[in-house]
XYZ file of C-alpha atoms in Angstrom:
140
model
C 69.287 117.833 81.461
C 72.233 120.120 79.474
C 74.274 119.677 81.978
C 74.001 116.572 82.620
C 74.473 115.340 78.724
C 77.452 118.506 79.315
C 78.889 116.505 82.081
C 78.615 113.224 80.559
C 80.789 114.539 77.743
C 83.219 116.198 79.663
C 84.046 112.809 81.688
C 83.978 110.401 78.528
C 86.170 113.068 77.111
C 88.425 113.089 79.506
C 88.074 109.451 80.686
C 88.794 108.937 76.682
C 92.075 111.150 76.998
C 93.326 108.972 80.089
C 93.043 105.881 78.482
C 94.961 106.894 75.290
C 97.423 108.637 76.918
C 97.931 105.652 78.934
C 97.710 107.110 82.546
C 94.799 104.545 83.571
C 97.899 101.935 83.601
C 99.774 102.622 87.096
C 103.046 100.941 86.209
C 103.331 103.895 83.854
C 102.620 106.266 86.646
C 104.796 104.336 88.892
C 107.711 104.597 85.661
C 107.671 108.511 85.834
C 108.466 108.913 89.296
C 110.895 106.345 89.109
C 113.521 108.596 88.281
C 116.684 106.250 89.201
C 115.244 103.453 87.516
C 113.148 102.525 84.641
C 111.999 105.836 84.138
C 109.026 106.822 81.599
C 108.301 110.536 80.672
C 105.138 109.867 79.132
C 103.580 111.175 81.874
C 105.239 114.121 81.258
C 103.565 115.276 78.058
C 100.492 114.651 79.810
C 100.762 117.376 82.444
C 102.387 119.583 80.308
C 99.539 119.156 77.879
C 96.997 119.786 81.118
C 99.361 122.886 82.045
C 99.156 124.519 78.723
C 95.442 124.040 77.767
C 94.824 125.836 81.651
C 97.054 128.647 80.377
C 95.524 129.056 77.388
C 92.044 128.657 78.127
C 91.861 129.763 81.968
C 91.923 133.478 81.730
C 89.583 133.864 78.800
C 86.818 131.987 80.356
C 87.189 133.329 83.296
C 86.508 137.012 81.327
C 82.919 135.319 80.659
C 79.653 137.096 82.666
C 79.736 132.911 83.570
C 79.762 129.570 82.723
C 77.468 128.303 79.866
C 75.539 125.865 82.091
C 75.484 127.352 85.959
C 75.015 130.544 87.505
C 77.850 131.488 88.566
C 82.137 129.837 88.910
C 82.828 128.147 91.905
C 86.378 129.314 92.689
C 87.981 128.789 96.084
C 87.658 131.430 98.377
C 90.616 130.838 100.288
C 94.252 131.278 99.117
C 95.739 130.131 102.371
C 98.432 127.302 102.834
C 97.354 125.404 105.924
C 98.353 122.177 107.593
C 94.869 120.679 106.481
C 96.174 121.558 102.834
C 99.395 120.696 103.222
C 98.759 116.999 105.067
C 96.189 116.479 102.192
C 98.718 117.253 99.200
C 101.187 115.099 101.193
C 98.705 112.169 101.128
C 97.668 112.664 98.010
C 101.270 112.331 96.891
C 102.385 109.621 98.676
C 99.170 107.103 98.143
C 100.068 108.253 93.993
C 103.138 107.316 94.280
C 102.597 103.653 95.979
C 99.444 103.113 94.209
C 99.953 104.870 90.587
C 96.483 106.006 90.668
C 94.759 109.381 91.166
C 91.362 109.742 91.380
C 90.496 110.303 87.555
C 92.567 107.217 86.283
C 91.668 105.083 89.214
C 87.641 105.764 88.505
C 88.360 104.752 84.291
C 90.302 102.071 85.288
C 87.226 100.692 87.894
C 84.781 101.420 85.314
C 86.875 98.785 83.101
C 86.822 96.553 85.536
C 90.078 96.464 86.150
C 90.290 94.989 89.956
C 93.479 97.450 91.267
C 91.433 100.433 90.392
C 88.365 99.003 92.387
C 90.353 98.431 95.240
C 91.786 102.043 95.163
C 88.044 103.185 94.447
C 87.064 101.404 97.445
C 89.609 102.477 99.141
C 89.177 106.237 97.768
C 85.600 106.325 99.039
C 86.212 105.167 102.651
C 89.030 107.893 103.265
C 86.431 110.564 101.665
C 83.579 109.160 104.166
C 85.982 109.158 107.109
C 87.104 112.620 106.056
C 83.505 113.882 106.244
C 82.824 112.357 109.543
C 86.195 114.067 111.010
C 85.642 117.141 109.022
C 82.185 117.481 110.802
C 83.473 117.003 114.612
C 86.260 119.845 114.271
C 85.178 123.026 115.191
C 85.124 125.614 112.146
């Protein structure tokens, strides 16, 4: 039940942190990577926030026997940079950058019923699910 009440946190926290920062709006998204246009840095300050808080913080927990509320880290295993990677990060990028939603924002946004975020939720879902199936008829 601690982790669950742990998780619970964790997500209002950051759900909390995405809507004051503004990210759960997309045009703002969309605004930062318009860089020949009406460009927005706000965006900006976010990562750089994200990026300093993992340099900060990363290396000392890590130093930890383990987490507070599992058995052990789950780190990846594999350090490799293969096409699956690389066609993921490209789709990733590319469905950000027409959509202006990741997966965090886009899952606040549904949860406030806003009906773009639902769509990309929906949407979000089906390519997991059809990921799984295609992921489970390649050999290993």
């Amino acid at each position: 039940m601690t982790r669950w009440i742990a998780a619970l946190l964790a997500g209002a926290l950051f759900g909390a942190g995405l809507a004051l920062s503004r990210m759960t709006d997309p045009d703002i998204v969309l605004a930062f990577l318009d860089i020949t246009g009406d460009f927005d840095p706000r965006l900006a300050f976010v990562l750089f926030g994200a990026v300093a808080t993992t340099l900060i913080a990363f290396r000392p927990v890590l130093r930890r026997p383990g987490p507070l509320l599992a058995e052990r880290f789950q780190l990846p295993l594999s350090h490799a940079i293969d096409v699956p990677l690389v066609t993921g990060a490209l789709l990733f990028g590319v469905g950000w950058g027409l959509a202006g939603y990741c997966p965090g924002p886009a899952l606040v946004g549904a949860a406030a019923g806003v009906d773009t975020a639902v769509i990309f939720v929906a949407a979000m879902i089906a390519g997991s699910l059809l990921q799984g199936a295609t992921a489970r008829r390649r050999p290993a």
